[in-house]
Coordinates of C-alpha atoms in Angstrom, one line a residue:
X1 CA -4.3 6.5 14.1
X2 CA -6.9 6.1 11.7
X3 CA -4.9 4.4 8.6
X4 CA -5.8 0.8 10.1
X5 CA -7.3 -0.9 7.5
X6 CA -10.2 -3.3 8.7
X7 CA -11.0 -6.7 6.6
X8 CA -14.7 -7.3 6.7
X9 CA -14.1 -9.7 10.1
X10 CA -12.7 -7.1 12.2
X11 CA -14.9 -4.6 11.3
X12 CA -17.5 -7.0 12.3
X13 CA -15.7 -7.6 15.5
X14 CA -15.3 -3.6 16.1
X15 CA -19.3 -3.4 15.6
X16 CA -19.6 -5.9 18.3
X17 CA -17.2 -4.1 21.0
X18 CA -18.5 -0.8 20.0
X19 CA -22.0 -2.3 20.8
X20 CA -20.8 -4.0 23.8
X21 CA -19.2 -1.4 25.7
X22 CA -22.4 1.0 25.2
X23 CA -24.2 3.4 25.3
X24 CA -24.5 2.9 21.8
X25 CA -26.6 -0.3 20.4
X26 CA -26.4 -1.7 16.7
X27 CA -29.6 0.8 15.6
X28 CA -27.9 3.6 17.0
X29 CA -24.5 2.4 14.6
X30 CA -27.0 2.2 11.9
X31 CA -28.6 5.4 12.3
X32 CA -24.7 7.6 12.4
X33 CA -23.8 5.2 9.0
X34 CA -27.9 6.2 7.2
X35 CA -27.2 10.1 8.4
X36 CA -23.8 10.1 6.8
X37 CA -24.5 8.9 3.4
X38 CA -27.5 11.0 3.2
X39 CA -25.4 13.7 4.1
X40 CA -22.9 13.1 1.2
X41 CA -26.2 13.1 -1.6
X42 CA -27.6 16.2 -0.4
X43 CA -24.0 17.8 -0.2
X44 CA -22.8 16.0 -3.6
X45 CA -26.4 16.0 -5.2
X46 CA -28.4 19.0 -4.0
X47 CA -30.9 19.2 -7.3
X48 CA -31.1 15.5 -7.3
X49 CA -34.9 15.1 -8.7
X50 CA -34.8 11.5 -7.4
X51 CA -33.1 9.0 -5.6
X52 CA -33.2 5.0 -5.8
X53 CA -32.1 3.3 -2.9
X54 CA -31.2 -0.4 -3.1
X55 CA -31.5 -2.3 -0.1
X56 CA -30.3 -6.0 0.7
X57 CA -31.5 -8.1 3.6
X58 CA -28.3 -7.2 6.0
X59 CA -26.8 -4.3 8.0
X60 CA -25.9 -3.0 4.8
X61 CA -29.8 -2.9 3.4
X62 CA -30.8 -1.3 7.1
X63 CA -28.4 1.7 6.3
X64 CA -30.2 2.1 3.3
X65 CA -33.1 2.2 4.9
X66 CA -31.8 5.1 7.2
X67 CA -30.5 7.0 4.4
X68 CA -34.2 6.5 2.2
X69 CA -35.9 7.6 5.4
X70 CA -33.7 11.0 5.6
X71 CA -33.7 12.0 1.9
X72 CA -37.8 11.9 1.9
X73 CA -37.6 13.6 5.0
X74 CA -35.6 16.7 3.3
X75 CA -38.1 16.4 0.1
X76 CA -36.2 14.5 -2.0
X77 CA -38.0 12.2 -4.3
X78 CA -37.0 8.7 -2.8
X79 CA -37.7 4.5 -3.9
X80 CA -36.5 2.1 -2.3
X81 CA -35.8 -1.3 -4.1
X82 CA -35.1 -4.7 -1.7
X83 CA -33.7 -7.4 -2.9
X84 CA -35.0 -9.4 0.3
X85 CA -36.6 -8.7 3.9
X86 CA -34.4 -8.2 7.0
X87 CA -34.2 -10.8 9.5
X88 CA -37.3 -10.6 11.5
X89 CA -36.0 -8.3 14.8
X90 CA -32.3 -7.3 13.3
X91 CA -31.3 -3.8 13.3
X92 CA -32.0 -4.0 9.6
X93 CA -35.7 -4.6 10.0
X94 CA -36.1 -1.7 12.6
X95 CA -34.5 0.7 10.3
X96 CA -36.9 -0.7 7.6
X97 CA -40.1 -0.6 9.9
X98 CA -38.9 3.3 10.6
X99 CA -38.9 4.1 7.2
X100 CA -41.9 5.4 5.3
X101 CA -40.8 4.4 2.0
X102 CA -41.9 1.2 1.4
X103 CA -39.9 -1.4 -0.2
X104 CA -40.8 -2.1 -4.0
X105 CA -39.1 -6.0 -5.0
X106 CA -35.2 -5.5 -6.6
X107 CA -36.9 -7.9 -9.6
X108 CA -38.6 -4.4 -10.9
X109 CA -35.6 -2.0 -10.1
X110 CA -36.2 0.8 -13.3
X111 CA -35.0 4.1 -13.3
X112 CA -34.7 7.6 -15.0
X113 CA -32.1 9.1 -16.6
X114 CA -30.8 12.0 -14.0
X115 CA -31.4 10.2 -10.9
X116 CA -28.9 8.9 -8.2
X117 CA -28.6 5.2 -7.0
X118 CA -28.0 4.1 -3.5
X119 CA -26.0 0.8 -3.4
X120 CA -26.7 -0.5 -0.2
X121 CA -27.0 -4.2 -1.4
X122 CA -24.1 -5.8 0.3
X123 CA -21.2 -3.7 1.0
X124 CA -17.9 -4.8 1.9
X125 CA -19.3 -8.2 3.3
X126 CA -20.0 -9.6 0.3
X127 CA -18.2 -13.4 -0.6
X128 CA -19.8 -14.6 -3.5
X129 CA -20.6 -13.4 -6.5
X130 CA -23.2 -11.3 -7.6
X131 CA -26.5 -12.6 -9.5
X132 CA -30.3 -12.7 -10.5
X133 CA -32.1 -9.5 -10.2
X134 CA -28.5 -7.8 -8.0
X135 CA -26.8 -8.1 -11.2
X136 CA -29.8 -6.5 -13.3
X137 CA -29.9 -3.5 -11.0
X138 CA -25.8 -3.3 -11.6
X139 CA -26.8 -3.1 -15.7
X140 CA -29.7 -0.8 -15.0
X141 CA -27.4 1.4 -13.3
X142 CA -24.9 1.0 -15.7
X143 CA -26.4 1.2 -19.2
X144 CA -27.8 4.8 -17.9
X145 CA -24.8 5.9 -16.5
X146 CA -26.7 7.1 -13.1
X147 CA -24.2 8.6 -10.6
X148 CA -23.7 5.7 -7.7
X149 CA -22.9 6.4 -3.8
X150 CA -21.9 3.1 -2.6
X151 CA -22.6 2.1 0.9
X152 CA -19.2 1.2 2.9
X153 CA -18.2 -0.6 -0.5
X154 CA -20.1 -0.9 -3.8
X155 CA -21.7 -4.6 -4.0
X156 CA -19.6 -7.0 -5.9
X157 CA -16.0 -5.8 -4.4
X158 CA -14.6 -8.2 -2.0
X159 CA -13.7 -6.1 1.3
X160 CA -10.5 -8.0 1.8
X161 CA -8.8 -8.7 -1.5
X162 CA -10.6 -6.2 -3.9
X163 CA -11.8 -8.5 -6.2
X164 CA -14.9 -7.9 -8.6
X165 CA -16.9 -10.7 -7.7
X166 CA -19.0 -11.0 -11.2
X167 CA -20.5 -7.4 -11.9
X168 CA -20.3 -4.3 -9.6
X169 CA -21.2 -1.3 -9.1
X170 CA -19.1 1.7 -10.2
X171 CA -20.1 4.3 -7.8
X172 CA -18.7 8.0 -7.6
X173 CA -18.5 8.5 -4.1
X174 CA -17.9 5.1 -1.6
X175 CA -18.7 6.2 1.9
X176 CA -17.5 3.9 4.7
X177 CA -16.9 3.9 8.4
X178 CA -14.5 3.8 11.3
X179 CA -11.9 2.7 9.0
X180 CA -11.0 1.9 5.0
X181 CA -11.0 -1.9 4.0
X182 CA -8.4 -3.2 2.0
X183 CA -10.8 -3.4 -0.9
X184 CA -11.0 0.0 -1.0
X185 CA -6.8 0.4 -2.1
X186 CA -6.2 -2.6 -3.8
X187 CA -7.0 -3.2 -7.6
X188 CA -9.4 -3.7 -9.4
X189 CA -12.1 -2.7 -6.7
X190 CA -10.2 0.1 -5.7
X191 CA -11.2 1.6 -9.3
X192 CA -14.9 0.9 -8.4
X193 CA -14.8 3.2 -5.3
X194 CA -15.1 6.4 -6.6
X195 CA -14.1 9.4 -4.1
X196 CA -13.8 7.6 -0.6
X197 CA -15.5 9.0 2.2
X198 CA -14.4 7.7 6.0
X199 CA -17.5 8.6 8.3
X200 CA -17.2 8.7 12.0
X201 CA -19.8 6.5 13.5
X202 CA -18.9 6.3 17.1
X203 CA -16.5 2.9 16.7
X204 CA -13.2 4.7 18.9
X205 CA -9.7 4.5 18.7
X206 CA -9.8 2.3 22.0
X207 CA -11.9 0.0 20.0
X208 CA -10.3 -0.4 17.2
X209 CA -6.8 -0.7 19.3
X210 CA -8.2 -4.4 20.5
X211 CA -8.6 -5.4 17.2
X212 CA -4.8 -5.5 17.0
X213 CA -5.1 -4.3 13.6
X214 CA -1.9 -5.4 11.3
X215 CA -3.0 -3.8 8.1
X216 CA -2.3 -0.1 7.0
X217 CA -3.2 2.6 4.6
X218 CA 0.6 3.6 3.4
X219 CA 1.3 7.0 4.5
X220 CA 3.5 9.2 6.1
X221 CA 1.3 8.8 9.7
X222 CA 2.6 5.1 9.2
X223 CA 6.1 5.9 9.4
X224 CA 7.3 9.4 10.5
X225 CA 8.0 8.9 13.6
X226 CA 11.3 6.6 12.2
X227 CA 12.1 9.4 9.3
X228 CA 15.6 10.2 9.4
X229 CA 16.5 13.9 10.2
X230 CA 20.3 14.6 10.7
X231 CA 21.5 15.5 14.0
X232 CA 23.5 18.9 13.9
X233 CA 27.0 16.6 14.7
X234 CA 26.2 14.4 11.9
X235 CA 29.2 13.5 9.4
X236 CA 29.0 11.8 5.9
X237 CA 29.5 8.5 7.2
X238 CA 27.3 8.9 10.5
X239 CA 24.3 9.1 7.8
X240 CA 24.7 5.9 6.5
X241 CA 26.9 4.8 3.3
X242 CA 25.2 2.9 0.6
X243 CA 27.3 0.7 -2.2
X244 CA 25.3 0.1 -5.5
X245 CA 26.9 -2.2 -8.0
X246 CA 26.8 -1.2 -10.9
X247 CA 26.4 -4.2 -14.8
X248 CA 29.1 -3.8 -17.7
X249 CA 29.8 -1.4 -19.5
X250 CA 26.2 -1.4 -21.5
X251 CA 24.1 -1.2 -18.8
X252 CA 25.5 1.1 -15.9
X253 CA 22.6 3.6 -16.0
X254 CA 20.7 1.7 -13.5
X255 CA 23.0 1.4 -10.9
X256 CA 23.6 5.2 -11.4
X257 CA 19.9 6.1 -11.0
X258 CA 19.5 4.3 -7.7
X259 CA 22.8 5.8 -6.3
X260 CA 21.7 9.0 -7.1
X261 CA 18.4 8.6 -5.0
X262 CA 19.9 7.1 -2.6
X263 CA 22.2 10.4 -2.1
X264 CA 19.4 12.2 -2.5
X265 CA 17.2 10.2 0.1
X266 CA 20.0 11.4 2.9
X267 CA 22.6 9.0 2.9
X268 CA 25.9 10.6 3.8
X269 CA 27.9 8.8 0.9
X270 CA 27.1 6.6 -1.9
X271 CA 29.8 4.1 -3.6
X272 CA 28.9 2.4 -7.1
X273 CA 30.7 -0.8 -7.0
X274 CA 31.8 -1.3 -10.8
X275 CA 32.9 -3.8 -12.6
X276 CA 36.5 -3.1 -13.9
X277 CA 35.2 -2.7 -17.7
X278 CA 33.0 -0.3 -16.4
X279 CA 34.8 2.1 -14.7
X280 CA 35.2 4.3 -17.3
X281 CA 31.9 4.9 -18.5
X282 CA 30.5 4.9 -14.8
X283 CA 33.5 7.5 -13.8
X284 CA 32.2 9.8 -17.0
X285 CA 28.8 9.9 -15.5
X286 CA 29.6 10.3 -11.6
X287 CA 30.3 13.8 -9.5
X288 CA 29.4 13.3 -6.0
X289 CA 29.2 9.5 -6.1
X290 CA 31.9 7.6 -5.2
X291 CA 33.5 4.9 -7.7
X292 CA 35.5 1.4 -6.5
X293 CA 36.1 -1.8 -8.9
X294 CA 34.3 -4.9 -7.2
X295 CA 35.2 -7.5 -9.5
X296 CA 34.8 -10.5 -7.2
X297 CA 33.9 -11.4 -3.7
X298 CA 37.2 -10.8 -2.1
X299 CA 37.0 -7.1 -3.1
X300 CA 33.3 -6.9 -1.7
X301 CA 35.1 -8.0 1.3
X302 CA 37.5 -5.7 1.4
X303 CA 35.0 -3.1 0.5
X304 CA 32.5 -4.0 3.5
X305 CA 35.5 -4.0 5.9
X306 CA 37.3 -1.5 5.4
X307 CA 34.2 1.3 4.6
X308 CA 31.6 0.6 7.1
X309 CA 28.5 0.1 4.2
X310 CA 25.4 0.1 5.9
X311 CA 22.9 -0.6 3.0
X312 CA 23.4 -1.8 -0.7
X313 CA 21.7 -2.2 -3.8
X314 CA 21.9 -5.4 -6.0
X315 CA 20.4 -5.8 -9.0
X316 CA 19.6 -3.4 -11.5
X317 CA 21.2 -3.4 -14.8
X318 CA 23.6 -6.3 -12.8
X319 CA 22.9 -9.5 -14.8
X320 CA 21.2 -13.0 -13.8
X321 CA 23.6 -15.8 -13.0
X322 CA 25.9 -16.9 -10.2
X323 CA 27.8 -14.4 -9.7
X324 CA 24.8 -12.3 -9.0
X325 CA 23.8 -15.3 -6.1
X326 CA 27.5 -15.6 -4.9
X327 CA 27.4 -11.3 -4.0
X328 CA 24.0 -11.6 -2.8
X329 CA 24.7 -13.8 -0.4
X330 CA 28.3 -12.6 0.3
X331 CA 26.7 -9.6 1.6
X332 CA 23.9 -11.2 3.7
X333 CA 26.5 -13.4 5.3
X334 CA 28.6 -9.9 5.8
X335 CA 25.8 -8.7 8.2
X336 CA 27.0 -11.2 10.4
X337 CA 30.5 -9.9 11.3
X338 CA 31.4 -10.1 15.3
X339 CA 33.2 -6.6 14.3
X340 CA 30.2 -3.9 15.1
X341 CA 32.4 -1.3 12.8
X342 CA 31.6 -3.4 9.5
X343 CA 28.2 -4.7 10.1
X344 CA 25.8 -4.0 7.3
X345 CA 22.4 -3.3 8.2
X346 CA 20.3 -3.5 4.9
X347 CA 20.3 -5.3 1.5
X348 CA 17.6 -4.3 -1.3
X349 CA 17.4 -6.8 -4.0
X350 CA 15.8 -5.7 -6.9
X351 CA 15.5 -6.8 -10.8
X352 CA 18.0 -9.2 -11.9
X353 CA 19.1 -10.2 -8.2
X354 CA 15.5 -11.6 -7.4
X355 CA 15.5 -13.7 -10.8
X356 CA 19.2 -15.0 -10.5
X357 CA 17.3 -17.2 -7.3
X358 CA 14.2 -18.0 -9.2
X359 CA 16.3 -22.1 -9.6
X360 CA 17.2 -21.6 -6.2
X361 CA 15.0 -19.5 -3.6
X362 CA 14.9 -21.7 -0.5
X363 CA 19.2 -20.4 -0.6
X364 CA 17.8 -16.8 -0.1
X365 CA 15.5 -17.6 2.3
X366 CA 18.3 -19.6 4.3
X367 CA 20.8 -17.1 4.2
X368 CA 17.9 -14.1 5.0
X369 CA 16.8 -16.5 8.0
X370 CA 20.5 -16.8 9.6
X371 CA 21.3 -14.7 12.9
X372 CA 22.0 -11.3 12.3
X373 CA 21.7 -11.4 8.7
X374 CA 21.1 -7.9 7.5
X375 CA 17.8 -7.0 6.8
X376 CA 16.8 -7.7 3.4
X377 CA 14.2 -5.9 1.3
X378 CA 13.0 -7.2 -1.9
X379 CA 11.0 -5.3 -4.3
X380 CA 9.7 -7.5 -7.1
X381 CA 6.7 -6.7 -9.7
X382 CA 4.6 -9.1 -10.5
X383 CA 6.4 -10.9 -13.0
X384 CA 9.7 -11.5 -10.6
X385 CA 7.3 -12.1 -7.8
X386 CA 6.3 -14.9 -9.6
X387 CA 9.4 -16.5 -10.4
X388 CA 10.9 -16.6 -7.1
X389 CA 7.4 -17.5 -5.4
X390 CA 5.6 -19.5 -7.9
X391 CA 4.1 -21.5 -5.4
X392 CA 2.3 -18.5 -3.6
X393 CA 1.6 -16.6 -7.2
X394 CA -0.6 -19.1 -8.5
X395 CA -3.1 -19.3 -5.3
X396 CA -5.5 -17.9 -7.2
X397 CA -7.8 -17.2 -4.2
X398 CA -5.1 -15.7 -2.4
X399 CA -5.1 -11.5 -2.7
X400 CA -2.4 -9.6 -3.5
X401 CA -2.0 -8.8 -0.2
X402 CA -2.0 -12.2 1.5
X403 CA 0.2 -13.3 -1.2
X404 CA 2.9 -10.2 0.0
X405 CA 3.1 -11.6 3.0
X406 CA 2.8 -15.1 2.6
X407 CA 6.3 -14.2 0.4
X408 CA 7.6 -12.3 3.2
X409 CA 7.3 -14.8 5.8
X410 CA 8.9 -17.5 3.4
X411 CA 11.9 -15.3 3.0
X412 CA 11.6 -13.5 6.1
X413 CA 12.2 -10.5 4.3
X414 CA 10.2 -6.9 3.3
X415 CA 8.4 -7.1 0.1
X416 CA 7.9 -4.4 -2.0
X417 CA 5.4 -6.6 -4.5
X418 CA 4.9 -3.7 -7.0
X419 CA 2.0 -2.6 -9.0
X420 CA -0.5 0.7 -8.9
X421 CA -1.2 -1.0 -5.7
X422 CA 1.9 -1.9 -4.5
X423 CA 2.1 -4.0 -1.0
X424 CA 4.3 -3.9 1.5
X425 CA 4.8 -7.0 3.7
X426 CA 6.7 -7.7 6.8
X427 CA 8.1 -11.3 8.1
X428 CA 6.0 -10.8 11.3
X429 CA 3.0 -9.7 9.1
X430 CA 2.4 -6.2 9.2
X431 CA 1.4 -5.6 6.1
X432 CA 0.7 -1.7 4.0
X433 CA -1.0 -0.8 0.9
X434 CA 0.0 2.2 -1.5
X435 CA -2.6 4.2 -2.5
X436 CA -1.0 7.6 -3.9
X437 CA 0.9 5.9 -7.1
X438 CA 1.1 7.4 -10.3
X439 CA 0.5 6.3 -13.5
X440 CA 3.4 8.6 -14.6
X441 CA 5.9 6.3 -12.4
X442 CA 5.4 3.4 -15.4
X443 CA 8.4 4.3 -16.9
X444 CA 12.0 2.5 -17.5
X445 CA 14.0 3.0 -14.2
X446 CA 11.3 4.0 -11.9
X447 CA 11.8 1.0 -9.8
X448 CA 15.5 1.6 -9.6
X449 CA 14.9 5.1 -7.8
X450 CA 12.8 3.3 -5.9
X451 CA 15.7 1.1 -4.9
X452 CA 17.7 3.7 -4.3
X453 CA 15.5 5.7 -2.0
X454 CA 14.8 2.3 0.3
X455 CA 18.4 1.6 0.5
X456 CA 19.5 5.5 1.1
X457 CA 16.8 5.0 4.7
X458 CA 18.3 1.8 5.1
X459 CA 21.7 3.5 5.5
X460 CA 20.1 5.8 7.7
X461 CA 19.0 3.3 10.6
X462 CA 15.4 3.4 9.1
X463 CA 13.5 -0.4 10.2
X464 CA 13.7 -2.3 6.7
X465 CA 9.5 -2.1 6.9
X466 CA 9.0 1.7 7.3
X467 CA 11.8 2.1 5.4
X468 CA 10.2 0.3 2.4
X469 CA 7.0 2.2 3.0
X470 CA 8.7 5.6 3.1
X471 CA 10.3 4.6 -0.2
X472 CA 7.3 3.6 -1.8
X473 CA 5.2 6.6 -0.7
X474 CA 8.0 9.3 -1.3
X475 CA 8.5 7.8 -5.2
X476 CA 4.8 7.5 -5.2
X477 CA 4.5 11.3 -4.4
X478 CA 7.4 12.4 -6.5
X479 CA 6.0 11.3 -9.7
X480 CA 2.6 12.6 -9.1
X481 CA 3.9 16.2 -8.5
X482 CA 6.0 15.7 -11.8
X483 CA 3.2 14.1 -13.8
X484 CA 3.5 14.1 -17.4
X485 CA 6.5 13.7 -19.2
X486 CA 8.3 12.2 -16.4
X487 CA 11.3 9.9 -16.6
X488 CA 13.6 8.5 -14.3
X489 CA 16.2 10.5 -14.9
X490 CA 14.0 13.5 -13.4
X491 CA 12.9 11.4 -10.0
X492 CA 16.0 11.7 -8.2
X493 CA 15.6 15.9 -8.1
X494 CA 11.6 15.4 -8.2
X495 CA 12.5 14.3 -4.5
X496 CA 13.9 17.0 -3.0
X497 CA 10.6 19.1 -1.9
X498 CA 8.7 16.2 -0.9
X499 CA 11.6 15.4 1.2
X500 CA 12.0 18.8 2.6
X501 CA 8.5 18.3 3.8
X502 CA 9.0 15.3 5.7
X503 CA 11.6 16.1 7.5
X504 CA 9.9 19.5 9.1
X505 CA 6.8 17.6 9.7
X506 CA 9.4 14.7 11.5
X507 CA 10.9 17.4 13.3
X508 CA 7.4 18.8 14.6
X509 CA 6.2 15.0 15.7
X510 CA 10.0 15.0 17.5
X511 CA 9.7 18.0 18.9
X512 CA 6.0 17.6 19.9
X513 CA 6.9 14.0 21.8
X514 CA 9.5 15.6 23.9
X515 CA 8.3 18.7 24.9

């Protein structure tokens, strides 16, 4: 599986067992990482008249050297610039001794407009930020708009968080190896990487299996396996039921946006649970949806027992206050019924639900914590993420992605922490990043398709974690086949061919495991 995502560490670590297991030593990793970059110039940049290779004083600089050595080989006009000399006997200063280029200081760096620069500085090991005559070559580079090919991650983008240390390259293609870091998905590097191109260097799959790897590329590879496809016997409520309550009377469209995709996601029925002002103007608007008053707890009861819900929604459109905390945990309490027939499976809080606890989180987290509470997914943007985990929002040297599941342990719940990067966490720290969103989904009631979707798995016996991610990626993918002029309203039918694919490919996988 390659959509492991490596921090800088454990791609350290996987160079180390690569090397130690043999044949291959640390020259020959650097030789496979020089021969692919150069391979991506000449393919990207055959006319280039000349190239400007930037070399720092690491493994990073001696894959520069490779790649300076193989472009003069083919012809190609080739400088290298070094900001330092390698370690005396490293892999980098073999590769430098190899190559006939010789080094010119980084203090001169000066190019011509219509060549190509090689940043091979520092890649994705980088942890300060970058200065002197590093940060000159960046404005050189910059001012004359030179295409960039950045060496496993242009210099000045943290490999773990994604953070533009000081300046930075922006390179056109990024070309790493073995596997993507999370600097590579997550914002604002990610915008820094250009095209990203994963080169196989000889690190294996066996390798990278010790590294016990809890970070993934969101995808369908990810979670496929676990995609819902209905059995031929399968009856409405054998496909999960999913309640959504619905606001008053002024703000029902919501609740009516996430039923829909969760019908449309696969769940067998789908109940909006109304407020009794409401009912008319939600009955108006509802076909295939079913429609029940829930005024109060005691008719949430009545509901949960006597109609075997297995996910819900709470939260959009619904209102912030008490009651909002009172059904909230009603229903995580509910999941705890000795009587297996109404034993809900799923809650996804969303919107007003995950503020009405912003005065009182540690009550969430103690009723998500209890035994066989339901699973709870939570899919806050940044804004809500902060109220109900101000503590963990303002670690300001904490990355989006540490903070996701710093908030998922506290709660012990799956958050969906929302953005063009959105994260998904796990309590026992598995943790994905989303990298085909759409710019298109940044729209009023995007998030409570997405809501919908996650619940409508949910009701399906989908884990609350590849559940989320299924969500995430299908909304993701539904809005970037729409594209312009999308609103939510048009998500809910968007989904049907992306979910038509998924289940044929889930039925291949299926049928491919057991034959």
């Amino acid at each position: 599986m390659s959509n492991e995502l490596l921090s800088p560490a454990e791609m350290s670590e996987a160079d180390r067992l690569t090397i130690a297991a043999g044949p291959t030593d640390g020259i020959g990793l650097m030789r496979r990482a020089g021969e692919a970059v150069a391979a991506e110039i000449l393919k990207h940049f055959p006319a280039a008249a000349h190239v400007h290779v930037l070399c720092g004083p690491g493994n990073n600089g001696g894959d520069g050297y490779v790649v300076a050595r193989i472009l003069a080989a083919s012809g190609v006009g080739t400088t290298v610039w070094a900001s330092g000399a390698p370690k005396p006997e490293s892999d980098a200063a073999l590769a430098a001794a190899q190559c006939p280029v010789k080094p010119r200081p980084l203090s001169g760096f000066d190019a011509e407009a219509g060549s190509i620069v090689v940043d091979a500085l520092y890649g994705a090991g980088l942890s300060k930020p970058l200065s002197g005559d590093d940060a000159k070559a960046v404005d050189v580079a910059t001012a004359l708009r030179l295409p960039v090919i950045a060496v496993d991650l242009p210099s000045g983008v943290s490999g773990a968080s994604g953070e533009i240390l000081g300046s930075t390259f922006r390179a056109d293609i990024t070309v790493t190896f073995a596997r993507k870091k999370p600097g590579h998905l997550l914002l604002p590097g990610r915008g820094q990487c250009g095209e990203v191109v994963l080169a196989d260097i000889g690190i294996g799959d066996d390798i990278i299996a010790q590294l016990a790897v809890s970070t993934f590329e969101n995808g369908p590879d990810l979670w496929l396996r676990e995609f819902p496809v209905p059995a031929v016997d399968a009856h409405k409520y054998k496909r999960g039921h999913v309640g959504v309550f619905s606001g008053g009377p002024s703000a029902t469209g919501a609740a009516r946006l996430s039923a829909l995709a969760a019908a449309r996601s696969g769940a067998g029925a789908v109940t909006v649970l109304s407020p009794a002002n409401a009912m008319q103007v939600n009955a108006a608007h509802l076909t295939s949806i079913m429609l029940r008053k829930a005024d109060d707890v005691a008719e949430i009861e009545a509901f949960v027992g006597g109609h075997r819900p297995s996910a819900f929604v709470l939260g959009p459109g619904f209102g912030v206050g008490e009651r909002t905390r009172d059904f909230a945990l009603k229903l995580l309490a509910s999941g705890r019924s000795k009587d297996a027939s109404a034993r809900l499976d799923g809650l996804v809080l969303d919107a007003d639900a995950i503020t009405s606890f912003r005065d009182a989180p540690d009550v969430l987290f103690k009723a998500a914590r209890q035994p066989n509470a339901p699973a709870l997914v939570m899919t806050p943007h940044e804004g809500e993420f902060a109220k109900l985990f101000p503590d963990i929002a303002r670690n300001i040297a904490s990355s989006k992605l540490a903070k996701a599941r710093a908030a998922a342990k506290l709660a012990n719940a799956v958050i969906v922490y929302k953005g063009a990067d959105t994260v998904i966490a796990a309590p026992d720290g598995r943790a994905a990043i989303n990298s085909n969103g759409a710019a298109w989904l940044a729209t009023a009631g995007s998030g409570d398709v997405l809501s919908g979707i996650t619940a409508g798995l949910l009701a399906q016996g989908m884990p609350a974690f590849e559940a989320a991610c299924a969500a995430v990626w299908i909304h993701a993918e539904a809005g970037s086949r729409f594209g312009p002029g999308l609103i939510a309203e048009d998500l809910p039918l968007v989904l049907v061919p992306v979910l038509r694919e998924l289940v044929e490919a889930s039925t291949q996988v299926l049928n491919t495991h057991h034959s």
